[in-house]
Short mmCIF file of C-alpha atoms and ligand atoms in Angstrom, two decimals:
data_model
loop_
_atom_site.label_atom_id
_atom_site.label_comp_id
_atom_site.label_asym_id
_atom_site.label_seq_id
_atom_site.Cartn_x
_atom_site.Cartn_y
_atom_site.Cartn_z
CA UNK A 273 -90.62 -130.69 -30.68
CA UNK A 274 -93.64 -129.08 -32.36
CA UNK A 275 -94.34 -130.42 -35.91
CA UNK A 276 -96.53 -128.54 -38.38
CA UNK A 277 -99.73 -130.62 -38.80
CA UNK A 278 -100.25 -131.92 -42.44
CA UNK A 279 -103.59 -130.50 -43.09
CA UNK A 280 -102.96 -127.07 -41.50
CA UNK A 281 -104.06 -124.00 -43.33
CA UNK A 282 -101.01 -122.33 -44.97
CA UNK A 283 -99.99 -118.75 -45.80
CA UNK A 284 -97.25 -117.00 -47.91
CA UNK A 285 -95.88 -113.50 -48.27
CA UNK A 286 -97.50 -111.56 -50.86
CA UNK A 287 -95.97 -108.13 -50.18
CA UNK A 288 -93.06 -106.61 -48.37
CA UNK A 289 -91.29 -103.40 -47.75
CA UNK A 290 -88.33 -101.83 -45.63
CA UNK A 291 -87.34 -98.67 -44.07
CA UNK A 292 -84.19 -97.35 -42.42
CA UNK A 293 -83.42 -94.70 -39.87
CA UNK A 294 -83.56 -91.16 -41.18
CA UNK A 295 -79.72 -90.23 -40.88
CA UNK A 296 -76.68 -92.12 -42.10
CA UNK A 297 -73.89 -92.46 -39.53
CA UNK A 298 -70.60 -93.75 -40.85
CA UNK A 299 -67.80 -95.42 -38.75
CA UNK A 300 -65.70 -92.18 -39.17
CA UNK A 301 -68.63 -90.20 -37.68
CA UNK A 302 -68.38 -92.37 -34.67
CA UNK A 303 -64.59 -92.12 -34.50
CA UNK A 304 -64.96 -88.36 -34.34
CA UNK A 305 -66.60 -88.64 -30.98
CA UNK A 306 -65.28 -91.77 -29.27
CA UNK A 307 -62.20 -93.85 -29.18
CA UNK A 308 -62.79 -96.28 -32.22
CA UNK A 309 -61.92 -96.39 -35.86
CA UNK A 310 -63.38 -97.43 -39.20
CA UNK A 311 -60.87 -100.35 -39.73
CA UNK A 312 -61.62 -101.87 -36.22
CA UNK A 313 -65.35 -101.64 -36.74
CA UNK A 314 -65.14 -103.18 -40.27
CA UNK A 315 -62.88 -105.92 -39.45
CA UNK A 316 -64.56 -106.91 -36.03
CA UNK A 317 -68.15 -106.40 -36.96
CA UNK A 318 -68.57 -106.08 -40.82
CA UNK A 319 -70.46 -102.78 -40.32
CA UNK A 320 -69.49 -99.87 -42.58
CA UNK A 321 -72.44 -97.46 -41.79
CA UNK A 322 -75.76 -97.47 -40.08
CA UNK A 323 -78.91 -95.34 -40.20
CA UNK A 324 -80.48 -93.72 -37.16
CA UNK A 325 -83.64 -91.60 -36.33
CA UNK A 326 -87.38 -91.53 -36.51
CA UNK A 327 -89.78 -93.22 -34.23
CA UNK A 328 -90.86 -96.89 -34.17
CA UNK A 329 -94.23 -95.93 -35.48
CA UNK A 330 -92.82 -93.82 -38.28
CA UNK A 331 -90.51 -96.46 -39.57
CA UNK A 332 -93.20 -99.22 -39.20
CA UNK A 333 -95.75 -97.38 -41.16
CA UNK A 334 -93.25 -96.70 -43.83
CA UNK A 335 -92.19 -100.28 -44.26
CA UNK A 336 -95.69 -101.73 -43.78
CA UNK A 337 -97.16 -99.06 -46.16
CA UNK A 338 -94.83 -100.48 -48.86
CA UNK A 339 -95.72 -104.10 -47.99
CA UNK A 340 -99.47 -103.28 -48.29
CA UNK A 341 -99.07 -101.47 -51.53
CA UNK A 342 -97.12 -104.46 -53.08
CA UNK A 343 -99.73 -106.89 -51.85
CA UNK A 344 -102.39 -104.68 -53.49
CA UNK A 345 -104.85 -105.05 -50.68
CA UNK A 346 -107.17 -102.93 -48.67
CA UNK A 347 -105.70 -102.25 -45.29
CA UNK A 348 -109.21 -102.70 -43.77
CA UNK A 349 -109.11 -106.36 -44.97
CA UNK A 350 -106.07 -107.18 -42.81
CA UNK A 351 -107.27 -109.41 -39.84
CA UNK A 352 -104.35 -108.87 -37.38
CA UNK A 353 -101.04 -106.94 -36.95
CA UNK A 354 -98.15 -108.41 -35.21
CA UNK A 355 -95.24 -106.06 -34.52
CA UNK A 356 -91.96 -107.45 -33.27
CA UNK A 357 -90.06 -104.87 -31.26
CA UNK A 358 -87.85 -104.32 -28.32
CA UNK A 359 -88.14 -100.51 -28.47
CA UNK A 360 -91.78 -99.56 -28.53
CA UNK A 361 -92.42 -95.68 -28.59
CA UNK A 362 -94.31 -95.82 -25.39
CA UNK A 363 -94.64 -98.35 -22.42
CA UNK A 364 -98.36 -98.31 -23.12
CA UNK A 365 -100.05 -98.72 -25.36
CA UNK A 366 -98.30 -101.09 -27.78
CA UNK A 367 -96.71 -99.32 -30.74
CA UNK A 368 -98.75 -101.74 -33.06
CA UNK A 369 -101.88 -99.71 -31.87
CA UNK A 370 -100.39 -96.51 -33.21
CA UNK A 371 -99.40 -98.20 -36.49
CA UNK A 372 -102.90 -100.00 -36.73
CA UNK A 373 -104.57 -96.53 -36.65
CA UNK A 374 -102.05 -94.70 -38.94
CA UNK A 375 -102.43 -97.39 -41.59
CA UNK A 376 -106.22 -97.50 -41.48
CA UNK A 377 -106.36 -101.05 -40.22
CA UNK A 378 -109.62 -102.45 -38.56
CA UNK A 379 -108.08 -105.39 -36.60
CA UNK A 380 -106.37 -106.56 -33.39
CA UNK A 381 -102.82 -105.35 -33.03
CA UNK A 382 -100.12 -106.49 -30.57
CA UNK A 383 -96.41 -106.26 -30.01
CA UNK A 384 -94.07 -109.22 -29.58
CA UNK A 385 -90.63 -108.65 -27.66
CA UNK A 386 -88.23 -111.44 -28.35
CA UNK A 387 -85.21 -108.95 -28.86
CA UNK A 388 -83.33 -109.82 -32.09
CA UNK A 389 -85.26 -113.09 -32.57
CA UNK A 390 -88.57 -111.09 -32.61
CA UNK A 391 -89.29 -111.31 -36.32
CA UNK A 392 -89.16 -114.95 -36.46
CA UNK A 393 -91.25 -115.30 -33.20
CA UNK A 394 -93.82 -112.94 -35.02
CA UNK A 395 -93.77 -114.99 -38.19
CA UNK A 396 -94.46 -118.14 -36.27
CA UNK A 397 -97.33 -116.36 -34.60
CA UNK A 398 -98.73 -114.98 -37.73
CA UNK A 399 -98.86 -118.39 -39.25
CA UNK A 400 -100.60 -119.63 -36.15
CA UNK A 401 -103.30 -116.85 -36.63
CA UNK A 402 -103.74 -117.89 -40.38
CA UNK A 403 -104.27 -121.43 -39.07
CA UNK A 404 -106.94 -120.13 -36.86
CA UNK A 405 -108.90 -118.43 -39.66
CA UNK A 406 -107.18 -115.01 -40.36
CA UNK A 407 -107.03 -114.44 -44.11
CA UNK A 408 -104.37 -111.61 -43.90
CA UNK A 409 -101.88 -110.77 -41.19
CA UNK A 410 -99.46 -107.75 -41.27
CA UNK A 411 -96.20 -108.65 -39.98
CA UNK A 412 -93.51 -106.00 -38.86
CA UNK A 413 -90.17 -106.13 -37.28
CA UNK A 414 -88.99 -102.63 -36.15
CA UNK A 415 -86.36 -101.35 -33.67
CA UNK A 416 -85.04 -97.90 -32.75
CA UNK A 417 -82.00 -99.15 -30.93
CA UNK A 418 -80.38 -95.67 -31.15
CA UNK A 419 -82.82 -94.62 -28.33
CA UNK A 420 -81.40 -97.08 -25.83
CA UNK A 421 -77.80 -96.98 -26.99
CA UNK A 422 -75.24 -95.04 -24.90
CA UNK A 423 -73.40 -93.06 -27.59
CA UNK A 424 -70.39 -92.78 -25.49
CA UNK A 425 -69.91 -96.48 -24.95
CA UNK A 426 -67.87 -97.90 -27.85
CA UNK A 427 -68.66 -101.48 -26.82
CA UNK A 428 -72.23 -101.01 -27.95
CA UNK A 429 -72.51 -97.74 -29.95
CA UNK A 430 -70.54 -99.14 -33.00
CA UNK A 431 -73.24 -102.00 -33.34
CA UNK A 432 -76.76 -100.69 -32.97
CA UNK A 433 -79.12 -98.77 -35.28
CA UNK A 434 -82.73 -98.30 -36.46
CA UNK A 435 -84.77 -100.05 -39.05
CA UNK A 436 -87.92 -101.73 -40.04
CA UNK A 437 -89.10 -104.62 -42.25
CA UNK A 438 -92.73 -105.68 -42.93
CA UNK A 439 -94.58 -108.39 -44.87
CA UNK A 440 -98.26 -109.12 -45.61
CA UNK A 441 -98.93 -112.81 -44.98
CA UNK A 442 -101.95 -114.20 -46.85
CA UNK A 443 -103.81 -117.54 -46.55
CA UNK A 444 -103.00 -119.79 -49.53
CA UNK A 445 -100.18 -122.03 -50.67
CA UNK A 446 -98.17 -122.68 -47.39
CA UNK A 447 -94.66 -121.44 -47.07
CA UNK A 448 -93.73 -122.50 -43.55
CA UNK A 449 -92.06 -125.97 -43.41
CA UNK A 450 -90.33 -125.89 -40.07
CA UNK A 451 -89.78 -123.65 -37.00
CA UNK A 452 -88.10 -123.51 -33.73
CA UNK A 453 -88.54 -120.95 -30.91
CA UNK A 454 -86.15 -121.07 -27.89
CA UNK A 455 -85.23 -118.85 -24.83
CA UNK A 456 -82.81 -119.29 -21.97
CA UNK A 457 -83.71 -116.72 -19.23
CA UNK A 458 -80.66 -117.84 -17.16
CA UNK A 459 -78.49 -115.76 -19.63
CA UNK A 460 -80.57 -112.60 -19.06
CA UNK A 461 -77.72 -110.64 -17.34
CA UNK A 462 -75.35 -110.75 -20.46
CA UNK A 463 -77.52 -108.51 -22.55
CA UNK A 464 -80.30 -106.36 -21.15
CA UNK A 465 -81.67 -102.85 -20.84
CA UNK A 466 -83.49 -101.43 -17.78
CA UNK A 467 -86.26 -98.89 -18.11
CA UNK A 468 -84.76 -95.57 -18.79
CA UNK A 469 -81.32 -97.00 -19.31
CA UNK A 470 -78.94 -98.12 -22.02
CA UNK A 471 -78.00 -101.55 -23.42
CA UNK A 472 -75.72 -103.33 -21.19
CA UNK A 473 -73.74 -106.23 -22.88
CA UNK A 474 -71.08 -108.61 -22.26
CA UNK A 475 -70.00 -108.94 -25.90
CA UNK A 476 -67.69 -111.89 -25.75
CA UNK A 477 -70.20 -113.98 -23.93
CA UNK A 478 -73.02 -113.09 -26.23
CA UNK A 479 -70.88 -113.96 -29.24
CA UNK A 480 -69.81 -117.22 -27.83
CA UNK A 481 -73.37 -118.33 -27.03
CA UNK A 482 -74.85 -116.74 -30.35
CA UNK A 483 -73.09 -119.10 -32.55
CA UNK A 484 -74.08 -122.19 -30.50
CA UNK A 485 -77.78 -121.32 -30.17
CA UNK A 486 -78.22 -120.14 -33.84
CA UNK A 487 -76.77 -123.49 -35.11
CA UNK A 488 -78.89 -125.41 -32.59
CA UNK A 489 -82.19 -123.68 -33.45
CA UNK A 490 -81.37 -123.83 -37.27
CA UNK A 491 -80.75 -127.63 -36.88
CA UNK A 492 -84.01 -128.10 -35.18
CA UNK A 493 -85.99 -126.25 -37.86
CA UNK A 494 -84.15 -128.42 -40.61
CA UNK A 495 -84.98 -131.64 -38.71
CA UNK A 496 -88.75 -130.48 -38.43
CA UNK A 497 -88.88 -129.60 -42.02
CA UNK A 498 -87.09 -132.71 -43.14
CA UNK A 499 -84.51 -130.68 -45.16
CA UNK A 500 -80.66 -130.67 -45.10
CA UNK A 501 -78.12 -127.92 -45.17
CA UNK A 502 -77.47 -128.44 -48.93
CA UNK A 503 -81.21 -127.88 -49.59
CA UNK A 504 -81.05 -124.36 -48.22
CA UNK A 505 -80.80 -121.78 -51.10
CA UNK A 506 -80.66 -118.69 -48.86
CA UNK A 507 -79.84 -118.43 -45.07
CA UNK A 508 -80.93 -115.21 -43.50
CA UNK A 509 -79.02 -114.78 -40.20
CA UNK A 510 -79.57 -112.16 -37.60
CA UNK A 511 -77.21 -109.15 -38.73
CA UNK A 512 -75.23 -108.75 -35.40
CA UNK A 513 -71.65 -109.41 -36.46
CA UNK A 514 -70.18 -110.78 -39.67
CA UNK A 515 -68.00 -113.07 -37.69
CA UNK A 516 -70.92 -114.60 -35.87
CA UNK A 517 -72.67 -115.10 -39.27
CA UNK A 518 -69.57 -116.73 -40.83
CA UNK A 519 -68.99 -119.09 -37.75
CA UNK A 520 -72.65 -120.22 -37.87
CA UNK A 521 -72.61 -120.75 -41.62
CA UNK A 522 -69.50 -122.78 -41.28
CA UNK A 523 -70.94 -124.98 -38.56
CA UNK A 524 -74.16 -125.34 -40.45
CA UNK A 525 -72.23 -126.22 -43.52
CA UNK A 526 -73.97 -123.56 -45.57
CA UNK A 527 -71.64 -121.53 -47.82
CA UNK A 528 -71.35 -117.82 -46.90
CA UNK A 529 -72.31 -117.03 -50.54
CA UNK A 530 -75.89 -118.32 -49.67
CA UNK A 531 -76.12 -115.81 -46.74
CA UNK A 532 -78.36 -112.69 -47.05
CA UNK A 533 -76.09 -109.77 -45.84
CA UNK A 534 -77.04 -106.27 -45.13
CA UNK A 535 -75.06 -105.71 -41.97
CA UNK A 536 -72.44 -103.38 -43.59
CA UNK A 537 -75.24 -100.93 -44.51
CA UNK A 538 -77.61 -101.40 -41.57
CA UNK A 539 -75.74 -102.44 -38.51
CA UNK A 540 -77.64 -104.41 -35.97
CA UNK A 541 -81.33 -103.43 -36.14
CA UNK A 542 -82.60 -106.19 -33.88
CA UNK A 543 -86.24 -107.12 -34.85
CA UNK A 544 -85.72 -105.39 -38.28
CA UNK A 545 -82.51 -107.28 -39.00
CA UNK A 546 -83.90 -110.45 -40.65
CA UNK A 547 -86.70 -108.85 -42.72
CA UNK A 548 -84.17 -106.21 -43.90
CA UNK A 549 -81.78 -108.91 -44.94
CA UNK A 550 -84.44 -111.24 -46.40
CA UNK A 551 -86.15 -108.61 -48.62
CA UNK A 552 -82.86 -107.07 -49.77
CA UNK A 553 -81.88 -110.62 -51.09
CA UNK A 554 -85.42 -111.03 -52.64
CA UNK A 555 -85.49 -107.71 -54.29
CA UNK A 556 -81.90 -108.41 -55.70
CA UNK A 557 -83.45 -111.45 -57.39
CA UNK A 558 -81.56 -114.01 -55.23
CA UNK A 559 -84.62 -115.98 -54.37
CA UNK A 560 -86.90 -117.89 -56.90
CA UNK A 561 -90.16 -119.67 -56.51
CA UNK A 562 -89.70 -122.92 -54.59
CA UNK A 563 -86.36 -122.03 -53.09
CA UNK A 564 -85.96 -122.98 -49.32
CA UNK A 565 -85.12 -120.04 -47.21
CA UNK A 566 -83.71 -120.44 -43.58
CA UNK A 567 -84.21 -117.55 -41.19
CA UNK A 568 -82.27 -117.80 -37.96
CA UNK A 569 -82.00 -115.20 -35.10
CA UNK A 570 -80.67 -114.89 -31.58
CA UNK A 571 -80.93 -112.12 -29.10
CA UNK A 572 -81.47 -110.89 -25.38
CA UNK A 573 -83.23 -113.43 -23.32
CA UNK A 574 -81.37 -115.09 -24.63
CA UNK A 575 -83.70 -116.14 -27.28
CA UNK A 576 -83.10 -117.88 -30.53
CA UNK A 577 -85.62 -118.68 -33.37
CA UNK A 578 -85.52 -120.12 -36.84
CA UNK A 579 -87.89 -120.84 -39.51
CA UNK A 580 -87.67 -122.52 -43.00
CA UNK A 581 -90.02 -121.38 -45.64
CA UNK A 582 -90.56 -122.33 -49.24
CA UNK A 583 -90.57 -119.11 -51.21
CA UNK A 584 -93.92 -118.56 -52.83
CA UNK A 585 -95.55 -121.44 -50.96
CA UNK A 586 -96.36 -124.84 -52.06
O1 UT7 B 267 -78.09 -108.84 -31.17
C1 UT7 B 267 -77.17 -109.15 -30.22
C2 UT7 B 267 -76.36 -108.12 -29.92
N1 UT7 B 267 -74.92 -108.25 -29.45
C3 UT7 B 267 -74.00 -108.95 -30.21
O2 UT7 B 267 -74.33 -109.76 -31.15
C4 UT7 B 267 -72.61 -108.79 -29.75
C5 UT7 B 267 -71.71 -109.94 -29.89
N2 UT7 B 267 -70.36 -109.57 -29.76
C6 UT7 B 267 -69.62 -109.03 -30.61
O3 UT7 B 267 -70.17 -108.65 -31.75
C7 UT7 B 267 -68.13 -108.79 -30.25
O4 UT7 B 267 -67.84 -109.21 -29.00
C8 UT7 B 267 -67.91 -107.18 -30.15
C9 UT7 B 267 -68.11 -106.58 -31.64
C10 UT7 B 267 -68.86 -106.45 -29.23
C11 UT7 B 267 -66.40 -106.89 -29.80
O5 UT7 B 267 -65.53 -107.63 -30.51
P1 UT7 B 267 -64.42 -108.60 -30.01
O6 UT7 B 267 -63.64 -109.24 -31.17
O7 UT7 B 267 -64.99 -109.53 -28.97
O8 UT7 B 267 -63.56 -107.55 -29.27
P2 UT7 B 267 -62.89 -107.54 -27.72
O9 UT7 B 267 -64.03 -107.06 -26.90
O10 UT7 B 267 -62.13 -108.80 -27.59
O11 UT7 B 267 -61.88 -106.36 -27.95
C12 UT7 B 267 -60.61 -106.49 -28.69
C13 UT7 B 267 -59.87 -105.30 -28.60
C14 UT7 B 267 -59.72 -104.69 -27.19
O12 UT7 B 267 -58.35 -104.14 -27.06
P3 UT7 B 267 -57.18 -104.90 -26.49
O13 UT7 B 267 -57.45 -105.31 -25.04
O14 UT7 B 267 -56.86 -106.00 -27.29
O15 UT7 B 267 -56.01 -103.85 -26.57
C15 UT7 B 267 -60.73 -103.71 -26.94
O16 UT7 B 267 -60.54 -102.81 -25.94
O17 UT7 B 267 -60.50 -104.18 -29.25
C16 UT7 B 267 -60.78 -103.12 -28.22
N3 UT7 B 267 -62.12 -102.55 -28.62
C17 UT7 B 267 -62.27 -101.54 -29.50
N4 UT7 B 267 -61.41 -100.87 -30.29
C18 UT7 B 267 -61.86 -99.96 -31.15
C19 UT7 B 267 -63.35 -102.96 -28.26
N5 UT7 B 267 -64.19 -102.23 -28.81
C20 UT7 B 267 -63.64 -101.34 -29.65
C21 UT7 B 267 -64.07 -100.34 -30.48
N6 UT7 B 267 -63.15 -99.72 -31.27
N7 UT7 B 267 -65.49 -100.13 -30.71
#
């Protein structure tokens, strides 16, 4: 189990921003075109509406532009861009290249695909870059799931949507206390999308495994960080289904009141899900300096990832 070396160079968030798909789609809108209804979607998933539309680069530039403005830095001073996404605008080049140019960055840029665990994978990578000497890293999680969703398939269409969340990570007082990245490729066939196709999902099996791997990953991060469930001020779970979040919180013994929650508004936005929930909670004043925040995601792969940060750094 990887431990963070004691004398490693640390980093903390100094700016953040979010963006949602251009058009609001309610459950009633979906019920008008397929055999579903608002009550079922709310009860079984927690989703009330979602936002779709826009390209990956457009939403990424919007959220990252806000993050850079809040950090008050010159985009040319950023040393690396890491974009977590499952839905790049093109097969080649990486969408991070488009975003790098649009934002006026003068640095290396690459995409990370770890499905809905992507933002946490990218976060851990970004901390690694700072440990290797980068002063500032731009971190983005964006997905345009509407592009790979079959809008006639009620098993998936009620869940997925578009969004983006971004953060500037700057060297300084370190925030990362523990992390865990997992994958189990043997479960690949329960959630996948072929080139040119739509998301295929065994929902029940994904649900069953999701709770187990989220709890397992979160427990590993807590053990690495040397913290207990009662120390966690805010848990930021992947926003896939409110029942998955509730089951995971119960097993982790973290009260649901401590969970960051935007699923009712956003649906499942994959790589954007954790930053959307985290920065919503932060902007609502739910996180203060020194609070411990646990991010935990799961997704196709099946991947799982978690990280514990001390807000503001220590
Ligand atoms: O980022 C990771 C991505 N994926 C996930 O996180 C998915 C994880 N899985 C889930 O969230 C849930 O399994 C679903 C939301 C996909 C489905 O919920 P469920 O409680 O597992 O429903 P179910 O498949 O057991 O279906 C229950 C009933 C069935 O009807 P009968 O057989 O009881 O008459 C389904 O035909 O609900 C019916 N149903 C629907 N009804 C209205 C299934 N989908 C719908 C729908 N609207 N969209």
